[in-house]
Amino acid sequence: MGCALSGSGISPGKTIPESKWCPSAESQAASKAGPEHGGDGPGAVPFPLVDAQKERIQESWRILHDNIARVGIIVFIRLFETHPECKDVFFLFRDIDDLQQLKMNKELRAHGLRVMSFIEKSVARLDQEDKLEQLAFELGRSHYRYNAPPKYYEYVGIQFISTVQPILKERWTPEVEEAWQSLFKYLTAAMKRGYYRKRRNRAASNPLALRKPGTGSILNRI
Ligand code: HEM
């Protein structure tokens, strides 16, 4: 697959095919307990990471931290390359077709930094499972307002992993990869529950709130 990131300073590496993103046994349990399987609300999914995995994540994040602005941009450029329909959710850049131009866009940079800051907060809360889950659950609720559908959330983790792999070089191991996969599976499962909870609450309080895709709130048009 071609990549719009040549010259970004980070070797694009290979985008991991979704079919090869093998969830750990724990994260499979997480997704089975997701909203479509009856799980709901914070606490619906057991925390999947053991101490050794938390340490692998914390250690790799210390290196990644110096690169977060670039990583944030690349993750979203690759998301838009592989799933162009995701770009339509962003009113700020939905009309920019040239991904090279978008790479320089200051709003995309700011958005990438917000997402990376969320990852940073998550890494800092690996030992506070309740807080971590609440954080992701609330983020999922906000994404209902942004009209960003859950089916796309896991793609962000896939692109994150393929972006950070060349930065970590020989420090990237199958064990590090599995730890990050498990974390993203967990976070996105909690986000999905937050999204569906918000949607259900909105539908209960106002049946007219159930809207067609693409007619989201003005929050993501500013
Ligand atoms: C693991 C997946 C994702 C994470 C961690 C994530 C994280 C975030 C964060 C931290 C924000 C800042 C605002 C806030 O805190 O509420 C945000 C905003 C937003 N996200 Fe996501 N996001 C993810 C996936 C997606 C996807 C797949 C889409 C689109 C298809 C999307 C669309 C948006 C939009 C439209 C906004 C509001 C505009 C903005 O703040 O720039 N997000 N996201």
mmCIF file of C-alpha atoms and ligand atoms in Angstrom:
data_model
loop_
_atom_site.group_PDB
_atom_site.id
_atom_site.type_symbol
_atom_site.label_atom_id
_atom_site.label_comp_id
_atom_site.label_asym_id
_atom_site.label_seq_id
_atom_site.Cartn_x
_atom_site.Cartn_y
_atom_site.Cartn_z
ATOM 1 C CA MET A 1 0.000 0.000 0.000
ATOM 2 C CA GLY A 2 1.292 3.443 -0.829
ATOM 3 C CA CYS A 3 1.854 5.795 2.062
ATOM 4 C CA ALA A 4 1.512 9.525 2.119
ATOM 5 C CA LEU A 5 4.222 9.820 4.709
ATOM 6 C CA SER A 6 7.434 9.545 2.762
ATOM 7 C CA GLY A 7 9.738 12.246 4.069
ATOM 8 C CA SER A 8 7.945 12.511 7.388
ATOM 9 C CA GLY A 9 11.109 11.499 9.229
ATOM 10 C CA ILE A 10 9.610 8.174 10.198
ATOM 11 C CA SER A 11 9.985 5.171 7.987
ATOM 12 C CA PRO A 12 6.407 4.266 7.097
ATOM 13 C CA GLY A 13 6.936 0.558 7.750
ATOM 14 C CA LYS A 14 4.215 -1.868 6.926
ATOM 15 C CA THR A 15 0.649 -1.349 7.925
ATOM 16 C CA ILE A 16 -0.371 -4.446 9.817
ATOM 17 C CA PRO A 17 -3.269 -6.140 8.035
ATOM 18 C CA GLU A 18 -6.304 -6.320 10.254
ATOM 19 C CA SER A 19 -6.426 -10.096 9.733
ATOM 20 C CA LYS A 20 -2.983 -10.330 11.380
ATOM 21 C CA TRP A 21 -3.922 -8.304 14.401
ATOM 22 C CA CYS A 22 -4.446 -11.283 16.667
ATOM 23 C CA PRO A 23 -6.179 -10.326 19.865
ATOM 24 C CA SER A 24 -4.915 -11.981 23.025
ATOM 25 C CA ALA A 25 -7.233 -14.359 24.829
ATOM 26 C CA GLU A 26 -7.967 -11.599 27.316
ATOM 27 C CA SER A 27 -8.860 -9.041 24.723
ATOM 28 C CA GLN A 28 -11.065 -11.536 22.906
ATOM 29 C CA ALA A 29 -12.976 -11.811 26.143
ATOM 30 C CA ALA A 30 -13.181 -8.026 26.183
ATOM 31 C CA SER A 31 -14.699 -7.751 22.759
ATOM 32 C CA LYS A 32 -17.175 -10.563 23.442
ATOM 33 C CA ALA A 33 -18.453 -8.627 26.400
ATOM 34 C CA GLY A 34 -18.903 -5.513 24.256
ATOM 35 C CA PRO A 35 -22.221 -3.796 23.660
ATOM 36 C CA GLU A 36 -23.162 -6.067 20.793
ATOM 37 C CA HIS A 37 -22.689 -9.022 23.167
ATOM 38 C CA GLY A 38 -24.621 -7.622 26.065
ATOM 39 C CA GLY A 39 -21.751 -5.996 28.010
ATOM 40 C CA ASP A 40 -22.448 -2.441 29.077
ATOM 41 C CA GLY A 41 -21.169 0.312 31.322
ATOM 42 C CA PRO A 42 -17.856 0.693 33.110
ATOM 43 C CA GLY A 43 -16.583 -2.522 34.675
ATOM 44 C CA ALA A 44 -18.113 -4.737 31.969
ATOM 45 C CA VAL A 45 -14.718 -6.030 30.816
ATOM 46 C CA PRO A 46 -11.934 -7.583 32.902
ATOM 47 C CA PHE A 47 -8.666 -5.687 32.703
ATOM 48 C CA PRO A 48 -6.459 -7.658 30.307
ATOM 49 C CA LEU A 49 -2.903 -6.542 31.149
ATOM 50 C CA VAL A 50 -0.560 -8.342 33.511
ATOM 51 C CA ASP A 51 2.267 -6.437 35.217
ATOM 52 C CA ALA A 52 4.911 -7.446 32.659
ATOM 53 C CA GLN A 53 2.729 -6.085 29.849
ATOM 54 C CA LYS A 54 2.143 -2.820 31.699
ATOM 55 C CA GLU A 55 5.899 -2.415 32.065
ATOM 56 C CA ARG A 56 6.468 -3.064 28.356
ATOM 57 C CA ILE A 57 3.949 -0.363 27.514
ATOM 58 C CA GLN A 58 5.377 2.129 30.003
ATOM 59 C CA GLU A 59 8.917 1.503 28.826
ATOM 60 C CA SER A 60 8.101 1.921 25.140
ATOM 61 C CA TRP A 61 6.003 5.025 25.873
ATOM 62 C CA ARG A 62 9.038 6.709 27.452
ATOM 63 C CA ILE A 63 10.737 6.497 24.044
ATOM 64 C CA LEU A 64 7.637 7.335 22.021
ATOM 65 C CA HIS A 65 6.909 10.363 24.119
ATOM 66 C CA ASP A 66 9.483 12.460 22.234
ATOM 67 C CA ASN A 67 7.719 11.668 18.961
ATOM 68 C CA ILE A 68 4.085 12.121 19.863
ATOM 69 C CA ALA A 69 3.335 15.024 17.524
ATOM 70 C CA ARG A 70 4.603 13.092 14.494
ATOM 71 C CA VAL A 71 2.990 9.850 15.605
ATOM 72 C CA GLY A 72 -0.376 11.570 16.068
ATOM 73 C CA ILE A 73 -0.305 12.978 12.538
ATOM 74 C CA ILE A 74 0.888 9.780 10.894
ATOM 75 C CA VAL A 75 -1.697 7.633 12.649
ATOM 76 C CA PHE A 76 -4.531 9.772 11.304
ATOM 77 C CA ILE A 77 -3.056 10.192 7.813
ATOM 78 C CA ARG A 78 -2.801 6.413 7.579
ATOM 79 C CA LEU A 79 -6.304 6.029 8.955
ATOM 80 C CA PHE A 80 -7.564 8.320 6.184
ATOM 81 C CA GLU A 81 -5.508 6.439 3.581
ATOM 82 C CA THR A 82 -6.846 3.056 4.578
ATOM 83 C CA HIS A 83 -10.390 4.187 5.507
ATOM 84 C CA PRO A 84 -11.090 7.442 3.645
ATOM 85 C CA GLU A 85 -14.649 7.491 4.974
ATOM 86 C CA CYS A 86 -13.235 8.333 8.447
ATOM 87 C CA LYS A 87 -12.116 11.729 7.158
ATOM 88 C CA ASP A 88 -15.733 12.711 6.481
ATOM 89 C CA VAL A 89 -16.364 12.716 10.225
ATOM 90 C CA PHE A 90 -13.923 15.604 10.640
ATOM 91 C CA PHE A 91 -15.600 18.764 9.429
ATOM 92 C CA LEU A 92 -12.306 20.625 9.772
ATOM 93 C CA PHE A 93 -10.491 18.585 7.173
ATOM 94 C CA ARG A 94 -13.075 16.564 5.334
ATOM 95 C CA ASP A 95 -12.653 18.776 2.239
ATOM 96 C CA ILE A 96 -8.876 18.433 2.056
ATOM 97 C CA ASP A 97 -8.241 15.598 -0.390
ATOM 98 C CA ASP A 98 -4.488 15.896 -0.648
ATOM 99 C CA LEU A 99 -3.072 13.905 2.255
ATOM 100 C CA GLN A 100 0.369 15.514 1.838
ATOM 101 C CA GLN A 101 -1.297 18.886 2.382
ATOM 102 C CA LEU A 102 -3.283 17.479 5.293
ATOM 103 C CA LYS A 103 -0.061 16.315 6.909
ATOM 104 C CA MET A 104 0.839 20.005 7.401
ATOM 105 C CA ASN A 105 -2.604 20.965 8.650
ATOM 106 C CA LYS A 106 -2.466 22.521 12.104
ATOM 107 C CA GLU A 107 -5.884 21.225 13.140
ATOM 108 C CA LEU A 108 -4.861 17.668 12.296
ATOM 109 C CA ARG A 109 -1.692 18.200 14.309
ATOM 110 C CA ALA A 110 -3.726 19.482 17.274
ATOM 111 C CA HIS A 111 -6.135 16.587 16.980
ATOM 112 C CA GLY A 112 -3.286 14.061 16.796
ATOM 113 C CA LEU A 113 -1.811 15.595 19.941
ATOM 114 C CA ARG A 114 -5.144 15.304 21.769
ATOM 115 C CA VAL A 115 -5.343 11.632 20.881
ATOM 116 C CA MET A 116 -1.727 11.054 21.961
ATOM 117 C CA SER A 117 -2.404 12.889 25.179
ATOM 118 C CA PHE A 118 -5.250 10.442 25.810
ATOM 119 C CA ILE A 119 -2.825 7.553 25.238
ATOM 120 C CA GLU A 120 -0.406 9.177 27.653
ATOM 121 C CA LYS A 121 -3.120 9.478 30.300
ATOM 122 C CA SER A 122 -4.051 5.844 29.723
ATOM 123 C CA VAL A 123 -0.445 4.709 30.138
ATOM 124 C CA ALA A 124 -0.264 6.704 33.365
ATOM 125 C CA ARG A 125 -3.386 4.915 34.641
ATOM 126 C CA LEU A 126 -2.423 1.322 33.912
ATOM 127 C CA ASP A 127 -2.433 0.646 37.634
ATOM 128 C CA GLN A 128 -5.752 2.427 38.187
ATOM 129 C CA GLU A 129 -8.092 0.223 36.234
ATOM 130 C CA ASP A 130 -11.315 1.941 37.291
ATOM 131 C CA LYS A 131 -10.020 5.349 36.267
ATOM 132 C CA LEU A 132 -8.674 4.013 33.007
ATOM 133 C CA GLU A 133 -11.939 2.435 32.046
ATOM 134 C CA GLN A 134 -13.926 5.506 33.052
ATOM 135 C CA LEU A 135 -11.636 7.667 30.927
ATOM 136 C CA ALA A 136 -12.186 5.523 27.832
ATOM 137 C CA PHE A 137 -15.905 5.144 28.539
ATOM 138 C CA GLU A 138 -16.303 8.946 28.721
ATOM 139 C CA LEU A 139 -14.286 9.338 25.511
ATOM 140 C CA GLY A 140 -16.704 6.949 23.810
ATOM 141 C CA ARG A 141 -19.597 9.078 25.048
ATOM 142 C CA SER A 142 -17.959 12.153 23.495
ATOM 143 C CA HIS A 143 -17.503 10.279 20.241
ATOM 144 C CA TYR A 144 -21.235 9.793 20.038
ATOM 145 C CA ARG A 145 -21.450 13.600 19.960
ATOM 146 C CA TYR A 146 -18.742 13.731 17.317
ATOM 147 C CA ASN A 147 -20.744 11.227 15.262
ATOM 148 C CA ALA A 148 -17.661 8.974 15.073
ATOM 149 C CA PRO A 149 -18.944 5.383 14.807
ATOM 150 C CA PRO A 150 -17.393 2.570 16.909
ATOM 151 C CA LYS A 151 -16.629 0.358 13.924
ATOM 152 C CA TYR A 152 -13.623 2.599 13.188
ATOM 153 C CA TYR A 153 -12.076 2.824 16.662
ATOM 154 C CA GLU A 154 -9.920 -0.265 16.409
ATOM 155 C CA TYR A 155 -8.284 1.018 13.215
ATOM 156 C CA VAL A 156 -6.618 3.758 15.265
ATOM 157 C CA GLY A 157 -4.794 1.129 17.358
ATOM 158 C CA ILE A 158 -3.736 -0.768 14.234
ATOM 159 C CA GLN A 159 -2.261 2.398 12.731
ATOM 160 C CA PHE A 160 -0.671 3.413 16.017
ATOM 161 C CA ILE A 161 1.135 0.073 16.241
ATOM 162 C CA SER A 162 2.383 0.163 12.660
ATOM 163 C CA THR A 163 3.581 3.761 13.167
ATOM 164 C CA VAL A 164 5.503 3.245 16.400
ATOM 165 C CA GLN A 165 7.142 -0.017 15.365
ATOM 166 C CA PRO A 166 9.942 1.639 13.299
ATOM 167 C CA ILE A 167 10.531 4.220 16.046
ATOM 168 C CA LEU A 168 11.156 1.547 18.657
ATOM 169 C CA LYS A 169 13.388 -0.442 16.282
ATOM 170 C CA GLU A 170 14.949 -3.438 18.042
ATOM 171 C CA ARG A 171 12.989 -2.656 21.207
ATOM 172 C CA TRP A 172 9.853 -3.682 19.330
ATOM 173 C CA THR A 173 9.193 -7.341 20.130
ATOM 174 C CA PRO A 174 6.151 -9.602 19.686
ATOM 175 C CA GLU A 175 5.540 -9.212 23.428
ATOM 176 C CA VAL A 176 5.553 -5.396 23.197
ATOM 177 C CA GLU A 177 3.204 -5.611 20.237
ATOM 178 C CA GLU A 178 0.805 -7.887 22.075
ATOM 179 C CA ALA A 179 0.778 -5.598 25.103
ATOM 180 C CA TRP A 180 -0.160 -2.565 22.976
ATOM 181 C CA GLN A 181 -2.768 -4.568 21.072
ATOM 182 C CA SER A 182 -4.371 -5.635 24.335
ATOM 183 C CA LEU A 183 -4.400 -2.080 25.632
ATOM 184 C CA PHE A 184 -6.055 -0.730 22.479
ATOM 185 C CA LYS A 185 -8.580 -3.565 22.420
ATOM 186 C CA TYR A 186 -9.485 -2.745 25.995
ATOM 187 C CA LEU A 187 -9.709 1.011 25.417
ATOM 188 C CA THR A 188 -11.769 0.695 22.263
ATOM 189 C CA ALA A 189 -14.131 -1.811 23.916
ATOM 190 C CA ALA A 190 -14.729 0.722 26.733
ATOM 191 C CA MET A 191 -15.149 3.537 24.185
ATOM 192 C CA LYS A 192 -17.731 1.497 22.316
ATOM 193 C CA ARG A 193 -19.711 0.924 25.488
ATOM 194 C CA GLY A 194 -19.594 4.656 26.218
ATOM 195 C CA TYR A 195 -20.794 5.436 22.699
ATOM 196 C CA TYR A 196 -23.705 2.973 22.866
ATOM 197 C CA ARG A 197 -24.646 4.041 26.377
ATOM 198 C CA LYS A 198 -24.841 7.669 25.272
ATOM 199 C CA ARG A 199 -26.824 6.726 22.192
ATOM 200 C CA ARG A 200 -29.284 4.722 24.261
ATOM 201 C CA ASN A 201 -29.684 7.527 26.799
ATOM 202 C CA ARG A 202 -30.249 10.051 24.054
ATOM 203 C CA ALA A 203 -32.793 7.823 22.354
ATOM 204 C CA ALA A 204 -34.635 7.290 25.646
ATOM 205 C CA SER A 205 -34.783 10.988 26.470
ATOM 206 C CA ASN A 206 -35.418 12.152 22.928
ATOM 207 C CA PRO A 207 -36.369 9.668 20.211
ATOM 208 C CA LEU A 208 -35.649 12.366 17.611
ATOM 209 C CA ALA A 209 -31.991 12.244 18.691
ATOM 210 C CA LEU A 210 -31.540 9.061 16.686
ATOM 211 C CA ARG A 211 -30.114 10.535 13.559
ATOM 212 C CA LYS A 212 -28.785 9.443 10.226
ATOM 213 C CA PRO A 213 -25.004 9.078 9.814
ATOM 214 C CA GLY A 214 -23.413 12.349 8.687
ATOM 215 C CA THR A 215 -25.842 14.581 10.495
ATOM 216 C CA GLY A 216 -23.868 14.893 13.712
ATOM 217 C CA SER A 217 -23.781 17.734 16.162
ATOM 218 C CA ILE A 218 -22.187 21.036 15.325
ATOM 219 C CA LEU A 219 -19.379 20.188 17.743
ATOM 220 C CA ASN A 220 -17.375 18.556 14.995
ATOM 221 C CA ARG A 221 -18.115 21.272 12.464
ATOM 222 C CA ILE A 222 -16.258 24.009 14.247
HETATM 223 C C1 HEM B 1 -8.738 4.557 19.718
HETATM 224 C C2 HEM B 1 -9.491 5.382 18.998
HETATM 225 C C3 HEM B 1 -9.651 6.846 19.267
HETATM 226 C C4 HEM B 1 -9.172 7.603 20.283
HETATM 227 C C5 HEM B 1 -8.296 7.173 21.451
HETATM 228 C C6 HEM B 1 -9.660 8.959 20.074
HETATM 229 C C7 HEM B 1 -9.369 10.021 20.900
HETATM 230 C C8 HEM B 1 -9.883 11.287 20.760
HETATM 231 C C9 HEM B 1 -9.620 12.393 21.642
HETATM 232 C C10 HEM B 1 -8.734 12.321 22.894
HETATM 233 C C11 HEM B 1 -10.285 13.457 21.180
HETATM 234 C C12 HEM B 1 -10.271 14.870 21.798
HETATM 235 C C13 HEM B 1 -11.594 15.293 22.347
HETATM 236 C C14 HEM B 1 -12.078 14.548 23.549
HETATM 237 O O1 HEM B 1 -11.288 14.264 24.469
HETATM 238 O O2 HEM B 1 -13.304 14.267 23.591
HETATM 239 C C15 HEM B 1 -10.987 13.031 19.997
HETATM 240 C C16 HEM B 1 -11.815 13.851 19.231
HETATM 241 C C17 HEM B 1 -12.424 13.472 18.063
HETATM 242 N N1 HEM B 1 -12.362 12.230 17.474
HETATM 243 FE FE1 HEM B 1 -11.406 10.617 18.218
HETATM 244 N N2 HEM B 1 -10.407 8.992 18.940
HETATM 245 C C18 HEM B 1 -10.413 7.736 18.407
HETATM 246 C C19 HEM B 1 -11.029 7.349 17.239
HETATM 247 C C20 HEM B 1 -11.695 8.201 16.378
HETATM 248 C C21 HEM B 1 -12.184 7.842 15.069
HETATM 249 C C22 HEM B 1 -11.991 6.477 14.413
HETATM 250 C C23 HEM B 1 -12.791 8.927 14.549
HETATM 251 C C24 HEM B 1 -13.478 9.113 13.207
HETATM 252 C C25 HEM B 1 -13.931 8.161 12.452
HETATM 253 C C26 HEM B 1 -12.698 9.982 15.545
HETATM 254 C C27 HEM B 1 -13.232 11.242 15.417
HETATM 255 C C28 HEM B 1 -13.071 12.264 16.314
HETATM 256 C C29 HEM B 1 -13.661 13.576 16.154
HETATM 257 C C30 HEM B 1 -14.549 14.064 14.988
HETATM 258 C C31 HEM B 1 -13.263 14.331 17.247
HETATM 259 C C32 HEM B 1 -13.652 15.794 17.561
HETATM 260 C C33 HEM B 1 -12.839 16.765 16.794
HETATM 261 C C34 HEM B 1 -11.543 17.082 17.437
HETATM 262 O O3 HEM B 1 -11.411 17.092 18.670
HETATM 263 O O4 HEM B 1 -10.583 17.383 16.685
HETATM 264 N N3 HEM B 1 -12.022 9.506 16.630
HETATM 265 N N4 HEM B 1 -10.721 11.726 19.754
#
